[in-house]
CSV table of C-alpha atoms in Angstrom, one decimal:
chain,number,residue,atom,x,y,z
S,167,UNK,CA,1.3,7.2,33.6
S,168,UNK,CA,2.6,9.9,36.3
S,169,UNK,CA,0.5,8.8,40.0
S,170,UNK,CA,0.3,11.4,42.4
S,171,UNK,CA,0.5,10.0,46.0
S,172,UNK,CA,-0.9,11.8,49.0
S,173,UNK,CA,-1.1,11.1,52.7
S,174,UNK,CA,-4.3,9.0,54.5
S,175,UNK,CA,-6.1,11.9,56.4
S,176,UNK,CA,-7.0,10.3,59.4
S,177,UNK,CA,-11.2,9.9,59.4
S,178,UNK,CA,-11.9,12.3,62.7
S,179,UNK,CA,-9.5,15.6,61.0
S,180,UNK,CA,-11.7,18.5,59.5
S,181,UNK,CA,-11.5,17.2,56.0
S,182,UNK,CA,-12.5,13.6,57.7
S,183,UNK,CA,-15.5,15.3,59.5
S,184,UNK,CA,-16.2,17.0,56.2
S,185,UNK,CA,-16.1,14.0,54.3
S,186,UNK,CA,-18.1,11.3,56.8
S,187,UNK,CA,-20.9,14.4,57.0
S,188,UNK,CA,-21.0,14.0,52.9
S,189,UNK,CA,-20.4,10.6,52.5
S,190,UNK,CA,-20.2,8.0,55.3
S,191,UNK,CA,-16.6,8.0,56.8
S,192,UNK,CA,-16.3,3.9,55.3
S,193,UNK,CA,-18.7,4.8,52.5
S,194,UNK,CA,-19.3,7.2,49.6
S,195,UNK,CA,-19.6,7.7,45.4
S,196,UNK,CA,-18.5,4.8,43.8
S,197,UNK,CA,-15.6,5.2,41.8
S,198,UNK,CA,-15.1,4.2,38.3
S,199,UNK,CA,-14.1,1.2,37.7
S,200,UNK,CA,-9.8,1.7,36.6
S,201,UNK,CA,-9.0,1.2,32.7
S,202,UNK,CA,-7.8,-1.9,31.4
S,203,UNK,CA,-4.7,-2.7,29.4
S,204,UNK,CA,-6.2,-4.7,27.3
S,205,UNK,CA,-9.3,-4.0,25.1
S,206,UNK,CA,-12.3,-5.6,25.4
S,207,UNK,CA,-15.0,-5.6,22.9
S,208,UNK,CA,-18.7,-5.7,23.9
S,209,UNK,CA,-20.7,-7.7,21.8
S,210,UNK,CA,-24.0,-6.2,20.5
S,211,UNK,CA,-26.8,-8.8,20.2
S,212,UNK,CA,-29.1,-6.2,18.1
S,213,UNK,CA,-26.3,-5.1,16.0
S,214,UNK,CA,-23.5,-2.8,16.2
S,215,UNK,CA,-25.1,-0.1,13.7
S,216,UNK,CA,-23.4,3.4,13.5
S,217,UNK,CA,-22.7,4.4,16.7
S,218,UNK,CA,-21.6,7.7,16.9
S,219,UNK,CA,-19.5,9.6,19.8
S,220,UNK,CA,-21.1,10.0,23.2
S,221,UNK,CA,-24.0,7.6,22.2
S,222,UNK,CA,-25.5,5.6,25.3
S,223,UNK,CA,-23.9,1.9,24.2
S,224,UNK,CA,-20.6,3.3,25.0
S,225,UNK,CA,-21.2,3.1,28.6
S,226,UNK,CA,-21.4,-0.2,29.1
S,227,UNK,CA,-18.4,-0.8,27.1
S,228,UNK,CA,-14.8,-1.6,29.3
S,229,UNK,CA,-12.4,1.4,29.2
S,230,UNK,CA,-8.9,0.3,28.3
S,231,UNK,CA,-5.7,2.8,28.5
S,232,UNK,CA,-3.2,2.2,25.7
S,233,UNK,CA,0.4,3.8,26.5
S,234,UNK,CA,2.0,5.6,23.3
S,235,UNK,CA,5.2,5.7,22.3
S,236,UNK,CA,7.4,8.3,19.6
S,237,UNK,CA,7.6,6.7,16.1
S,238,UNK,CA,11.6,6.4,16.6
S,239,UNK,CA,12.6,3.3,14.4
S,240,UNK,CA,12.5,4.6,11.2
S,241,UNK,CA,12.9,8.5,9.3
S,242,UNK,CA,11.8,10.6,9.5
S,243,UNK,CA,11.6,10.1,13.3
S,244,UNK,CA,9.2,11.9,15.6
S,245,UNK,CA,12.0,12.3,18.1
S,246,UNK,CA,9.7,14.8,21.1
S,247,UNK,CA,7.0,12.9,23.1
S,248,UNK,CA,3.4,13.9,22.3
S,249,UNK,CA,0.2,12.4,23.4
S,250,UNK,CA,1.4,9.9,26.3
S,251,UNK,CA,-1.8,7.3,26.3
S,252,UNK,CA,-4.9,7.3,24.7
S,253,UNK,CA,-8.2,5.2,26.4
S,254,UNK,CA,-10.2,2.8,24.1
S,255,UNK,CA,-13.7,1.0,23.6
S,256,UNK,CA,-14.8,-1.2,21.4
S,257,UNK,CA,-18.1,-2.9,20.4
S,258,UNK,CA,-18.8,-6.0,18.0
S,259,UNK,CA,-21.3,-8.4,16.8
S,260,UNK,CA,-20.9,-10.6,13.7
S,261,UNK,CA,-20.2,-8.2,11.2
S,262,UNK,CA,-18.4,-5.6,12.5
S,263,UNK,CA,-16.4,-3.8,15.0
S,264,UNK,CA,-16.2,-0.1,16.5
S,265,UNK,CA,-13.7,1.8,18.0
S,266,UNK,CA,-14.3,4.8,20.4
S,267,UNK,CA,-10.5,6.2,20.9
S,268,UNK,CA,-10.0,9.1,22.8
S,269,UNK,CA,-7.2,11.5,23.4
S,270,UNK,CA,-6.3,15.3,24.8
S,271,UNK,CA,-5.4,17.4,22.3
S,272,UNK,CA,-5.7,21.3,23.0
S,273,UNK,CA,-6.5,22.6,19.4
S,274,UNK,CA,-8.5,20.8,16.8
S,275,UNK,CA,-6.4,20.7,14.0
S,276,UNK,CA,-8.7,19.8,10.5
S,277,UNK,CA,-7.0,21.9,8.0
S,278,UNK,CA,-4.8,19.9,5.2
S,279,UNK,CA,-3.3,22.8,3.7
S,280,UNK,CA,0.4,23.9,2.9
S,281,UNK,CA,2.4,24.2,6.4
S,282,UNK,CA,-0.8,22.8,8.4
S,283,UNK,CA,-1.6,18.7,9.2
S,284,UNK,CA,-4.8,17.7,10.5
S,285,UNK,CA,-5.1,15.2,13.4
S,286,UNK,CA,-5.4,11.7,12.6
S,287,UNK,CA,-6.0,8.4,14.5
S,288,UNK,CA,-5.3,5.3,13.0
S,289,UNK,CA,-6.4,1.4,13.8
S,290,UNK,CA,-4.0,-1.4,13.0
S,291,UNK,CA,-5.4,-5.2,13.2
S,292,UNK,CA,-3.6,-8.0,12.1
S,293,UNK,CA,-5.9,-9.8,9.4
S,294,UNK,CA,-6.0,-13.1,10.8
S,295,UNK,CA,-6.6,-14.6,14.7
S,296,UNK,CA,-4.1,-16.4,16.9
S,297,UNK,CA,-1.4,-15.6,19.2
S,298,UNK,CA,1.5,-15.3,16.9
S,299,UNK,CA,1.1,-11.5,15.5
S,300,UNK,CA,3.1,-9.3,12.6
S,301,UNK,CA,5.7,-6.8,13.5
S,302,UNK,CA,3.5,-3.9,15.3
S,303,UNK,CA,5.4,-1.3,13.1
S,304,UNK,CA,3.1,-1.8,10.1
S,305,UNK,CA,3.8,-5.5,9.8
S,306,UNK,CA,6.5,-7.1,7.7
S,307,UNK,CA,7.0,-9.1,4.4
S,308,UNK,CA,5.0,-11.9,3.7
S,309,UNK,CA,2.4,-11.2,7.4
S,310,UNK,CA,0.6,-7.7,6.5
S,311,UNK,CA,-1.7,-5.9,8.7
S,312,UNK,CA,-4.7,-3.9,7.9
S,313,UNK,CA,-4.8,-0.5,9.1
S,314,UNK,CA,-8.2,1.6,9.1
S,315,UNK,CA,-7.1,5.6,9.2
S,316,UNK,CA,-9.2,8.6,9.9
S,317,UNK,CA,-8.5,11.9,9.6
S,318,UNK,CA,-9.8,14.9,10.8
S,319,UNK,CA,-9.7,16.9,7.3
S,320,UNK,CA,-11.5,14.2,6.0
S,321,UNK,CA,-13.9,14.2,8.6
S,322,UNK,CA,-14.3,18.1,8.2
S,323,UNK,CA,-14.4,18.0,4.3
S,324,UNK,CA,-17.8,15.2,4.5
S,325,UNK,CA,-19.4,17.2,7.8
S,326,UNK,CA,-19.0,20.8,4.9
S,327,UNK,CA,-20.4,18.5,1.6
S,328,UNK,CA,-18.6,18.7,-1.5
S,329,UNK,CA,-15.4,20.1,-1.0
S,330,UNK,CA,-14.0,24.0,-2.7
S,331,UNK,CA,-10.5,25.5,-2.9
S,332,UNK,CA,-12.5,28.6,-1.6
S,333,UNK,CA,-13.5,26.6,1.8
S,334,UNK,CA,-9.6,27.0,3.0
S,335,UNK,CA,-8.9,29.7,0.9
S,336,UNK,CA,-11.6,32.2,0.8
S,337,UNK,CA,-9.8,34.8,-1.2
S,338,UNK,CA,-8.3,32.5,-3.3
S,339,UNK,CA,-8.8,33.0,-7.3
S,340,UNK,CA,-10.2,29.7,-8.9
S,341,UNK,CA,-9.7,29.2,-12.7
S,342,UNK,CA,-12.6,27.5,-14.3
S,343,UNK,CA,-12.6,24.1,-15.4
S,344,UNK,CA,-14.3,22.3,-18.1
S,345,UNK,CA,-16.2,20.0,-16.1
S,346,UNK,CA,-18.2,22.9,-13.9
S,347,UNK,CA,-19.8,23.5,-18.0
S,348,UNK,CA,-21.2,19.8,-17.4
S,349,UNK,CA,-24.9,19.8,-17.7
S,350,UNK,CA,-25.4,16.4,-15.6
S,351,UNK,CA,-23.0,14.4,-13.2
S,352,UNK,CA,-22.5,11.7,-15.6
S,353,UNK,CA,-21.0,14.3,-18.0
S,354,UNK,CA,-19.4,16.2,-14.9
S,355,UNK,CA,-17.2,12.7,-13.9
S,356,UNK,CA,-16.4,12.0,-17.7
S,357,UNK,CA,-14.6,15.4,-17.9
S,358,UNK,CA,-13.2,15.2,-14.4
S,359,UNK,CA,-11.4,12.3,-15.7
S,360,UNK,CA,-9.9,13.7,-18.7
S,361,UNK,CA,-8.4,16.7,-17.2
S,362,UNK,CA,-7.9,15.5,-13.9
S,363,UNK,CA,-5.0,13.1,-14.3
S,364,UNK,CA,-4.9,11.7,-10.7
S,365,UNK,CA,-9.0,10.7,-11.7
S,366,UNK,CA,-7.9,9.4,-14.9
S,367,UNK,CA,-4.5,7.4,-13.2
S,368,UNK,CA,-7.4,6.0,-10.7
S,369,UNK,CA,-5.3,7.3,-7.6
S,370,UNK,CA,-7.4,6.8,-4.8
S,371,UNK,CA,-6.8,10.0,-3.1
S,372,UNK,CA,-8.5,11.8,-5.6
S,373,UNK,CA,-12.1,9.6,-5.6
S,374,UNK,CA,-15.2,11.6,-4.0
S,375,UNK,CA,-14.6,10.8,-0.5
S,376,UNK,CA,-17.8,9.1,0.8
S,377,UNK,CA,-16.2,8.3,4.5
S,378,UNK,CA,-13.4,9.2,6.8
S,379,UNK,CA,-11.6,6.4,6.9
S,380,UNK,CA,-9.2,4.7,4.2
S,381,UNK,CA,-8.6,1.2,4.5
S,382,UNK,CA,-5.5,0.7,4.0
S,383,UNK,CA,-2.8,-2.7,3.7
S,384,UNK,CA,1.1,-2.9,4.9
S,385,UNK,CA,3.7,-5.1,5.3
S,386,UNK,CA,6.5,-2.7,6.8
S,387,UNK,CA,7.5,0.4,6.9
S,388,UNK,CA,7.1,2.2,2.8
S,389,UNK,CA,4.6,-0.4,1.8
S,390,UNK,CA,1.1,1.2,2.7
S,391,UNK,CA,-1.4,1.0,-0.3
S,392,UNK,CA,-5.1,0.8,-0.3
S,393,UNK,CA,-7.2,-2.3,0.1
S,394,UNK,CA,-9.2,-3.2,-2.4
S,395,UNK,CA,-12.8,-2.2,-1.3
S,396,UNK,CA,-12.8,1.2,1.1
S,397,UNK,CA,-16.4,-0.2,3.3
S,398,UNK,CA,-15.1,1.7,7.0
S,399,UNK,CA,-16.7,4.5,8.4
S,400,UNK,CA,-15.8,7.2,10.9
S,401,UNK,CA,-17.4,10.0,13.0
S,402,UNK,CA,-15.6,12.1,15.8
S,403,UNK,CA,-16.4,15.1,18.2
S,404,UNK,CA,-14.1,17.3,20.0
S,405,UNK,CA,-15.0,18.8,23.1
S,406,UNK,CA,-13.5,20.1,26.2
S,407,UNK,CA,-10.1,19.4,24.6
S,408,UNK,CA,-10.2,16.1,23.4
S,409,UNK,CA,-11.2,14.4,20.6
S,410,UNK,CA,-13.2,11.4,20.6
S,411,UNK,CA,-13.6,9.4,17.4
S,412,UNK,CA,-15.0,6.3,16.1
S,413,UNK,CA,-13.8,4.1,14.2
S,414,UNK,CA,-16.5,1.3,12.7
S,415,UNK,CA,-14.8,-1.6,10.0
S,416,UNK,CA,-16.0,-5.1,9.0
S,417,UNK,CA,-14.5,-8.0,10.9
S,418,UNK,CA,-14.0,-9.8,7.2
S,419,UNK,CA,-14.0,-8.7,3.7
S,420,UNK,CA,-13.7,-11.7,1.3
S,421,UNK,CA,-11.8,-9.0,-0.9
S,422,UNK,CA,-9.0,-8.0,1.6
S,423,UNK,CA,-6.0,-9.6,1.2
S,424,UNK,CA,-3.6,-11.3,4.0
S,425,UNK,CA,-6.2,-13.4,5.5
S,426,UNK,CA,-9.5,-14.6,6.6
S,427,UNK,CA,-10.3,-11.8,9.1
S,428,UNK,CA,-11.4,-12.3,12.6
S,429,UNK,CA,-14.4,-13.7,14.0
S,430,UNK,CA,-16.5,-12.5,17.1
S,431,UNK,CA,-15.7,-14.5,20.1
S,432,UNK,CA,-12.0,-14.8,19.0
S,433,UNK,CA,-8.6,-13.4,20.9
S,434,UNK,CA,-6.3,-11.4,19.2
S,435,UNK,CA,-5.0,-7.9,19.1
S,436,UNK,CA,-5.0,-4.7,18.2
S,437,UNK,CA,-2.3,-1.5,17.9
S,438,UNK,CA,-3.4,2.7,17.6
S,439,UNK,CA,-1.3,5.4,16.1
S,440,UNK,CA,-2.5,9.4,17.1
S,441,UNK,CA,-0.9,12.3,14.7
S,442,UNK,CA,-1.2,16.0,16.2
S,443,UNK,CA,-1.2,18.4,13.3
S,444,UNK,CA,-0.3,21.4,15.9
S,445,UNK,CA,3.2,19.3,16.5
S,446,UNK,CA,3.7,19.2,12.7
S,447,UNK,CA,3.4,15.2,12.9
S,448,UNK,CA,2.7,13.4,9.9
S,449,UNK,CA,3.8,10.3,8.1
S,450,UNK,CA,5.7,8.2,9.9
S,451,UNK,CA,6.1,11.4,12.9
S,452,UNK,CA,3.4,9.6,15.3
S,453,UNK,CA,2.8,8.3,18.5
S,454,UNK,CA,2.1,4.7,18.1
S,455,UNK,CA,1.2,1.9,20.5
S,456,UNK,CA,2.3,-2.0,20.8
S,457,UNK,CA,0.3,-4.6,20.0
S,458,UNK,CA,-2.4,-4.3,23.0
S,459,UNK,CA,-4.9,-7.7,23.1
S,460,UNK,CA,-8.4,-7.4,21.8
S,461,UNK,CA,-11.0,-9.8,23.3
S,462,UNK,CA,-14.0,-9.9,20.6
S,463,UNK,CA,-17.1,-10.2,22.0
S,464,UNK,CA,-16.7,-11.4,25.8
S,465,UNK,CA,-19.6,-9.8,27.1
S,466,UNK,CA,-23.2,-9.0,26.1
S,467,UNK,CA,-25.2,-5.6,25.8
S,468,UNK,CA,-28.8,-5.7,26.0
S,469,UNK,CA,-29.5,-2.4,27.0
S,470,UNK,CA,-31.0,0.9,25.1
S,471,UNK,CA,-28.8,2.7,22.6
């Protein structure tokens, strides 16, 4: 992070005066506290719920500040700087655990369309407590890591409803399709699946997108795949030039593989990735983070939502 250092004005200068007559000359605002490097989630005794961006628990939470680095280990290689840090907070209780990441970014980029990327942000835990943690670039054979990714297209095509060719398009010409002729959605799906072959292959891009997040399991770099049950959620705002999104998963699903999952009042840690569509990033072009600690649950919030 750059610091910019000025000089100590001495108190009795004009801007001294000006400040003492405002202030107190030894006293004043308080300052915010300075962000952590480590990430620290507060644990919710009523219940993590849904929180969504800018709502009250969030500011009790601790602020951490998570430095980002180019994706320059593997092709293809995001070899400019982007977004240099992101600052994180986190809330848990028994369940589950949320994720309010934040970041600058000048232009809200939710397109997915040829020659455009959306902005994405994506959560990497490793599914199992302890000290001794996979490789932070995805993991590595034989010690996965579960990786919950939102997107802002996705976010964009859920906030619209049920998505159309015309919603990105608006001139474009749609040929018609046997399954609009479906008198009921149980007949609509049945059709979808016969002429829709990534339906029918059961490619899970192509389900009816209920959240936006995937969950998603790796064990290095080319082996991302979907977990088994998709159960994460995901809401975001941008305003004022910077996105804030959450990013809400279960601590445990008996049906993820790679291990037990973590449990509230347990250490362990946690890494971020951030895509800018506007920089053409995508894949594996991405800022990403190290492996940052994550304390679950070392603190208690009692306060309204």
């Amino acid at each position: 992070m750059l610091m910019l250092y000025r000089p100590i004005i001495p108190c009795m200068t004009f801007a001294g005066i000006l400040i003492a007559a405002l202030a107190g000359c030894s006293g004043g605002a308080k300052k915010p506290a300075p962000a952590a490097k480590n990430v620290v989630a507060l644990y919710v005794k009523s219940g993590v719920g849904e929180p969504k961006p800018g709502d009250k628990v969030w500011q009790q939470a601790p602020l951490a500040a998570v430095a980002m680095l180019p994706q320059d280990l593997t092709d293809p290689k995001l070899m400019d700087s982007g977004i240099p840090s992101i600052h994180v907070k986190a809330l848990c209780d028994d369940k589950n655990i949320a994720f309010n990441i934040e970041w600058y970014d000048s232009t809200p980029d939710t397109a997915e369309v040829e020659g455009k990327f959306p902005d994405a942000v994506a959560v990497q835990l490793p599914p199992a407590p302890g000290g001794e943690t996979p490789d932070p670039t995805m993991g590595q054979a034989g010690r996965p890591v579960h990786i919950h990714f939102w997107k802002a297209s996705y976010q964009q095509n859920l906030d619209r409803g049920e998505w159309s060719l015309r919603q990105n398009f608006p001139n474009a010409s749609v040929d018609h399709y046997p399954s609009d002729a479906a008198t009921d959605q149980a007949d609509k799906e049945k059709l979808s699946e016969q002429f829709t072959t990534g339906l029918a292959a059961g490619n899970p891009i192509t389900r009816k997108r209920t959240s936006s997040v995937d969950d998603l399991i790796a064990e290095g770099f080319g082996t991302l795949s979907f977990l088994p049950m998709q159960v994460s959620k995901g809401w975001s705002s941008w305003r004022n030039l910077k996105w804030s999104v959450v990013v809400l998963s279960p601590l445990a699903v008996a049906d993820w593989p790679g291990g037990p999952g973590l449990k509230a009042g347990q250490n362990s840690f946690v890494a971020f990735a951030v895509w800018d569509g506007s920089r053409k990033q995508a894949g594996s072009r991405k800022m990403r983070s190290v492996w940052t600690p994550l304390a679950l649950g070392a603190s208690d919030y009692t306060g309204q939502r």
